[in-house]
Coordinates of C-alpha atoms in Angstrom, one line a residue:
X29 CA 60.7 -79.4 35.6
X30 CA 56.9 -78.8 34.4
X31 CA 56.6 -76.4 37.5
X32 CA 60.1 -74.9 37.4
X33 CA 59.3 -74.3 33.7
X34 CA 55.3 -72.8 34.4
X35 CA 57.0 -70.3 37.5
X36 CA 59.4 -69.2 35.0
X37 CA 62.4 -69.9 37.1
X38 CA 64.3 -71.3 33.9
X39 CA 64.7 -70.0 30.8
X40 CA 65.4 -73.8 29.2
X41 CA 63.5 -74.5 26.1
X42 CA 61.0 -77.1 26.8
X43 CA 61.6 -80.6 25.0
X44 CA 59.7 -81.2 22.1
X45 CA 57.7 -84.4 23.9
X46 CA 56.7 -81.1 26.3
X47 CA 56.1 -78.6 23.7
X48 CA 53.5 -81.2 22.2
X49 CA 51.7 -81.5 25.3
X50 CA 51.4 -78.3 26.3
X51 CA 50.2 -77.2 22.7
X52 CA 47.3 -79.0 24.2
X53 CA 46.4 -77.3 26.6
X54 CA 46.9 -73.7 25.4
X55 CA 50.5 -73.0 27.2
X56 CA 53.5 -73.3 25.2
X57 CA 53.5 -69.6 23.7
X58 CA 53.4 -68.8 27.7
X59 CA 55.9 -70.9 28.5
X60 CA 58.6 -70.5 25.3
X61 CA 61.0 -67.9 26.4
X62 CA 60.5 -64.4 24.7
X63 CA 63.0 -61.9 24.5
X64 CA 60.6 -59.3 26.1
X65 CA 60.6 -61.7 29.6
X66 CA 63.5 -59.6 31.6
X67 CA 62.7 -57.0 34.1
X68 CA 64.7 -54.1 31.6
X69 CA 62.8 -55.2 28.1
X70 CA 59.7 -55.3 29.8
X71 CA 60.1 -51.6 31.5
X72 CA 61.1 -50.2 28.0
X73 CA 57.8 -51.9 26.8
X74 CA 55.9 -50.4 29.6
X75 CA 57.8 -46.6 28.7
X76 CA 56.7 -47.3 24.7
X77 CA 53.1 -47.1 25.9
X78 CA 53.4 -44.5 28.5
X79 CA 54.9 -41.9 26.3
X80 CA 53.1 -43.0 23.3
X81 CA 50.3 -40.2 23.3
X82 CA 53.9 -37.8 23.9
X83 CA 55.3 -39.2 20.4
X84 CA 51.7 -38.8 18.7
X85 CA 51.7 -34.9 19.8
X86 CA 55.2 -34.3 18.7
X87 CA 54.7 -36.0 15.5
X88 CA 51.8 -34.1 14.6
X89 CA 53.1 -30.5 15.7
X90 CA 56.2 -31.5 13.8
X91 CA 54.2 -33.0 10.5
X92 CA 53.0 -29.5 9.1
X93 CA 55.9 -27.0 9.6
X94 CA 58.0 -30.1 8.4
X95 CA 55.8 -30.3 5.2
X96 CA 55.9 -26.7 4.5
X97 CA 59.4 -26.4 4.6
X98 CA 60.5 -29.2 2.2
X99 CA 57.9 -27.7 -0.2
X100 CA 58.5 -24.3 -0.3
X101 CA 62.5 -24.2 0.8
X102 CA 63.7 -27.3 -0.7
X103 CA 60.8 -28.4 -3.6
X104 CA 60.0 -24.8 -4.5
X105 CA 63.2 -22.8 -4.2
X106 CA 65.7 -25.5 -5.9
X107 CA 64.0 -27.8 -8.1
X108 CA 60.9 -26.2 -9.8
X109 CA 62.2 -22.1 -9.3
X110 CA 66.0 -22.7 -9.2
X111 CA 66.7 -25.9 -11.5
X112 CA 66.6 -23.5 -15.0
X113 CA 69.8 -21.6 -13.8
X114 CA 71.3 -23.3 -10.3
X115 CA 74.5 -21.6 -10.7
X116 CA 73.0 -18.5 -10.0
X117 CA 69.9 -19.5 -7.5
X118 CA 71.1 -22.5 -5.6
X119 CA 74.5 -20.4 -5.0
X120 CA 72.6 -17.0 -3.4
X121 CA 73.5 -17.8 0.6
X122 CA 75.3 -21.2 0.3
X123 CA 78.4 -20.6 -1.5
X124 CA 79.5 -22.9 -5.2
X125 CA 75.9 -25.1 -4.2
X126 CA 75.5 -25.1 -7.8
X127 CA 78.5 -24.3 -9.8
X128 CA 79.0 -27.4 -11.4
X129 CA 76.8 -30.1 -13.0
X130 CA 78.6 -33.2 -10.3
X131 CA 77.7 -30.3 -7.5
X132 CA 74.1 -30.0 -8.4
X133 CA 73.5 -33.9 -9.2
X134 CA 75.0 -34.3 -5.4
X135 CA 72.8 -31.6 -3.8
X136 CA 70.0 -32.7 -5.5
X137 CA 70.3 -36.5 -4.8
X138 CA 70.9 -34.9 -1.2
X139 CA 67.8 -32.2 -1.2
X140 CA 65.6 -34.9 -2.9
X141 CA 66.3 -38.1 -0.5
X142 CA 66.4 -35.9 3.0
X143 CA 63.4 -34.3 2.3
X144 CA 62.1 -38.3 2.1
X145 CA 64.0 -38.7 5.6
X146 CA 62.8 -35.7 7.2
X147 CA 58.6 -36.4 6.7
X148 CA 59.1 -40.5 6.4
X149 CA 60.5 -41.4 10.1
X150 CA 57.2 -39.9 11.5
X151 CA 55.0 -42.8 10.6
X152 CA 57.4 -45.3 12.0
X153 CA 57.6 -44.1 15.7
X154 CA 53.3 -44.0 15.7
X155 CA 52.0 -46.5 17.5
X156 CA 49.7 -46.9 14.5
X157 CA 52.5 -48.4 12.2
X158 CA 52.9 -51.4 14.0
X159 CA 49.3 -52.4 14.0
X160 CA 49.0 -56.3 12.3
X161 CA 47.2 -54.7 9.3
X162 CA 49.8 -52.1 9.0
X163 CA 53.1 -53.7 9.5
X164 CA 53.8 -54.2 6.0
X165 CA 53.6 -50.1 5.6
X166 CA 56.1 -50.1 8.5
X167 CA 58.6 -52.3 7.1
X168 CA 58.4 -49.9 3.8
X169 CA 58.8 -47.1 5.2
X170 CA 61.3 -48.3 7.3
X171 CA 63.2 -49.6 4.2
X172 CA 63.2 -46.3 2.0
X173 CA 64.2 -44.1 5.6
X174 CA 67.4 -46.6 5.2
X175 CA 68.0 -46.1 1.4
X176 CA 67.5 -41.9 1.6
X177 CA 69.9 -42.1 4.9
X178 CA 72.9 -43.6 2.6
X179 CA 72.0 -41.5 -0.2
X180 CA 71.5 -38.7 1.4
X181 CA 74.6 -38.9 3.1
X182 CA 76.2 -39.8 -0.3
X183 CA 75.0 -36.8 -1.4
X184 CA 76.3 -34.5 1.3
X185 CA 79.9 -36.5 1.6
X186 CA 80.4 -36.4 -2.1
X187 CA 80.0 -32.1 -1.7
X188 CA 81.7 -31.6 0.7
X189 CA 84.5 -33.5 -0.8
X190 CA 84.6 -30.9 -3.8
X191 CA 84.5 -27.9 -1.3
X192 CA 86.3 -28.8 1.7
X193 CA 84.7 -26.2 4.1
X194 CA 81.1 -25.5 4.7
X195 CA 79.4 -21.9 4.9
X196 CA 79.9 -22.0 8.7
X197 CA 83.9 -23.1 7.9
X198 CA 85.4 -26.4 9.4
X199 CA 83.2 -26.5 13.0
X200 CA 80.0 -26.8 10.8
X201 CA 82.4 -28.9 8.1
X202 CA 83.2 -31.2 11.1
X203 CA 79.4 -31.3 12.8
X204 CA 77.8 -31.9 9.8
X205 CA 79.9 -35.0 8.8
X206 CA 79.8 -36.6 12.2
X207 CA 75.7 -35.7 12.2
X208 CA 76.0 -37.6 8.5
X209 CA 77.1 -40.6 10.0
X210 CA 74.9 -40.8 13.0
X211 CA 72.1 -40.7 10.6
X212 CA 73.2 -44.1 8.8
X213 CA 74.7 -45.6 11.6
X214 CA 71.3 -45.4 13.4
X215 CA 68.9 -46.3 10.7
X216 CA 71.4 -49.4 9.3
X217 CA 71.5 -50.5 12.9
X218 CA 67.8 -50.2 13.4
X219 CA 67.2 -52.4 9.7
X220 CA 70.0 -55.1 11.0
X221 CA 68.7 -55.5 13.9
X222 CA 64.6 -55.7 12.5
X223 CA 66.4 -58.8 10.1
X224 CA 68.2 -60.6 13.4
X225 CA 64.2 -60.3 14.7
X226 CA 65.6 -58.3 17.9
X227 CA 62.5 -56.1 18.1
X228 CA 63.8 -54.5 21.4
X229 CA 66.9 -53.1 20.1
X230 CA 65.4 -52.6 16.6
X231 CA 63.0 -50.2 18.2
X232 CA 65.4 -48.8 20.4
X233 CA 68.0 -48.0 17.4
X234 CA 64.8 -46.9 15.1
X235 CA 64.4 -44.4 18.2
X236 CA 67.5 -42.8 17.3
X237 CA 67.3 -42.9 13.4
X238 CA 64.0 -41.0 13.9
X239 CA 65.7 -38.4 16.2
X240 CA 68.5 -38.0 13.7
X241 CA 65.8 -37.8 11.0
X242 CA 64.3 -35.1 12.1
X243 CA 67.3 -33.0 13.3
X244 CA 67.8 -31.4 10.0
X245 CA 64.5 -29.7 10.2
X246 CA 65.3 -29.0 13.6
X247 CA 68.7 -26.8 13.0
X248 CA 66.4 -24.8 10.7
X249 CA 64.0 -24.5 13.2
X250 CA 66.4 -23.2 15.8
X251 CA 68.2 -20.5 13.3
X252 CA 64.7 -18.8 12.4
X253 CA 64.1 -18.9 16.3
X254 CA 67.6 -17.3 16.8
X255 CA 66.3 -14.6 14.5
X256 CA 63.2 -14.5 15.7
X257 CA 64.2 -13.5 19.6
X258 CA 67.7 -11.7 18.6
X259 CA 69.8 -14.5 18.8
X260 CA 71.7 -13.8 16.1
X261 CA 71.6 -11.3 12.8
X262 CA 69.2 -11.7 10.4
X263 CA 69.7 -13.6 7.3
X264 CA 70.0 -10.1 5.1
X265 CA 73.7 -8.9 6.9
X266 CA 76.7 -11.1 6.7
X267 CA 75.7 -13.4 3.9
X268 CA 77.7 -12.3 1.4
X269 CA 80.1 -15.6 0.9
X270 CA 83.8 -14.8 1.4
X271 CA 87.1 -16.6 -1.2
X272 CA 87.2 -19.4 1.1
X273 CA 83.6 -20.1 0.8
X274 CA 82.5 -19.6 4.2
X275 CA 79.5 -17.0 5.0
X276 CA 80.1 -14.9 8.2
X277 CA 76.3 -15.4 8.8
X278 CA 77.0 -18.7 9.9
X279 CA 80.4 -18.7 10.6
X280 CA 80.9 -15.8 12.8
X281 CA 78.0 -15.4 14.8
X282 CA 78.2 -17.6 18.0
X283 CA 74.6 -18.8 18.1
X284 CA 74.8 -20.4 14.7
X285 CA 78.3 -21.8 15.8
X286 CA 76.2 -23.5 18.6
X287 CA 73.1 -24.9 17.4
X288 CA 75.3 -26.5 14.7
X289 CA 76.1 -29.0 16.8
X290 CA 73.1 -29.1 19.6
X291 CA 71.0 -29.8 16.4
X292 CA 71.6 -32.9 16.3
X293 CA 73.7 -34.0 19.9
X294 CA 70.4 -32.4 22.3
X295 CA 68.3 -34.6 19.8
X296 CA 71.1 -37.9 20.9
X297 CA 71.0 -36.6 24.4
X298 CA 67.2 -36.5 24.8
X299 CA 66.4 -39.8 22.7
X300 CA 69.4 -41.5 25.6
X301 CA 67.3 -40.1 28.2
X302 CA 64.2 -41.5 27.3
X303 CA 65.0 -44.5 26.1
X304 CA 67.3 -45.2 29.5
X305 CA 64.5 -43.1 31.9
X306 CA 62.9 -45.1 34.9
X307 CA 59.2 -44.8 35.4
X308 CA 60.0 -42.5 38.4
X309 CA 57.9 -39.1 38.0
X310 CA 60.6 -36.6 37.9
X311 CA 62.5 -38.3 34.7
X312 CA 58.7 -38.7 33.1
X313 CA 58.3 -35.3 33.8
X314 CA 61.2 -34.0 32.3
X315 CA 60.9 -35.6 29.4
X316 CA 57.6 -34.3 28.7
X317 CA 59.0 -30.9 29.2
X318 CA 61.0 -31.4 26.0
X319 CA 57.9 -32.8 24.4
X320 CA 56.2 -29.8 25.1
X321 CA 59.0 -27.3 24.5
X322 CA 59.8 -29.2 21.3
X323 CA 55.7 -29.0 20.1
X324 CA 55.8 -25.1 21.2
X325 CA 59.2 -24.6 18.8
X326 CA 57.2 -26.5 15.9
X327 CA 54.1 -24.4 16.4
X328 CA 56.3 -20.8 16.2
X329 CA 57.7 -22.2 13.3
X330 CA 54.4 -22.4 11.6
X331 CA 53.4 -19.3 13.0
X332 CA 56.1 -17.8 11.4
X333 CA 56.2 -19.6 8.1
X334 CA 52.7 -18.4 7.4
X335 CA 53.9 -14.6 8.7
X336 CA 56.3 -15.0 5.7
X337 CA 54.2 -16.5 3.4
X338 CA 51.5 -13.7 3.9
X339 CA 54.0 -11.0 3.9
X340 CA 55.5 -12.1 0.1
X341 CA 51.8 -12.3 -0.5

């Protein structure tokens, strides 16, 4: 049994007499079975480090414009320019935002914790996080990423329950719920499964919460770009909202029809990939073809957010 056990051709937990004796000699954390033992855990193990310098460039291309644009479009434009009148300044593009004192405390709860979400789910896909020293950071980061996720999705829900239809009417109405709940679905799963200790499918699922994280950024990334390269009109024509509240901007236009969806289901589609991806070459190499496409996006955008900022200037 000694031999079967040391070649690893059972996964029986050795008796205690066993475990005592080979505490000895140095070889019962070899010889305890480990979650991480089968051929599949041990390949996504292998992919973690592979693509690790891959998540470190994204993070950082996507740390600054991120930054930027929850202080200056959600900090700066709402809460320290808008709060003294938000019927009149939350409400200039997105239609009844803040009409009513239940619509502001829901936008804000929702402005103030995704802002949280968007810049917070960085630090938990670094490699650094999980460092011994640092793991304490990791699990409270990891914690406050859940709590925004509910509340920002409180937030959002509780909205769109007093207006019924979003500026881009009921495709964006529809898209933005489902990309709600994939948002707490992901990080709740990624906490549940850190508490059952299943660090394999808590990194998977945290994975996913990160993608979703991030994917709010992202749709505002894509609409500048869609400006940008003639995509679609530019924010000054069709914004004026109609009875219905729906803004032709983003309701009519098919681009903006489109990336409010791919916003978030390329970011499912690509976090799949990865996370089911072989080590062959050609799946590597794809995916670091999003990496790179994703970090170029991220750079235009800060390119372009410090045009605008010079241009006001």
């Amino acid at each position: 049994n000694a031999i079967e056990l040391a070649c690893g051709c059972f996964k029986a937990k050795p008796k205690p007499q066993e475990i005592s004796n080979l505490e000895q000699e140095g070889e019962v954390g070899r010889l305890l079975p480990k979650p991480a033992e089968t051929n599949s855990q041990l390949g996504a193990l292998s992919k973690q480090d592979d693509f690790q310098y891959g998540w470190l460039v994204l993070s950082a291309a996507y740390l600054l414009p991120a930054t930027l644009w929850v202080a200056l479009e959600v900090i700066e434009k709402y809460f320290i320019e808008g709060l003294d009148d938000p019927t009149e300044k939350w409400s200039f593009r997105l239609p009844f935002l803040g009409t009513s004192k239940l619509r502001v405390c829901c936008m804000g709860l929702h402005f103030i914790c995704g802002s949280v979400l968007t810049l917070s789910g960085v630090w938990q896909v670094l490699p650094y996080s999980k460092r011994p020293e640092l793991r304490w950071s990791h699990r409270l980061v990891g914690r406050i990423f859940v709590l925004c996720a509910v509340l920002t999705a409180l937030g959002g829900f509780t909205f769109i329950a007093q207006q019924t239809m979003l500026a881009g009417g009921y495709p964006m109405t529809v898209s933005f719920c489902i990309y709600g709940l994939s948002v707490v679905l992901c990080a709740v799963l990624a906490y549940w499964k850190a508490i059952q200790k299943d660090l394999e499918s808590h990194r998977r699922w945290g994975l996913r919460a990160f993608a979703m994280g991030i994917a709010s950024f992202e749709y505002r990334v894509f609409l500048y770009a869609g400006i940008k390269f003639g995509f679609t009109v530019s924010t000054e024509q069709n914004c004026e909202p109609l009875a219905d509240g729906s803004v032709p901007f983003f309701r009519d236009q098919y681009y903006n029809q489109f990336i409010a969806w791919f916003f978030f289901v390329g970011n499912w589609v690509f976090v799949e990939s990865y996370l089911r991806a072989s080590n062959s070459k050609l799946q590597q190499a794809i995916l670091w073809i999003f990496i790179v496409l994703a970090t170029i996006m991220m750079i235009l955008y800060t390119y372009w957010g410090i045009e605008r900022l010079t241009a006001s200037d």
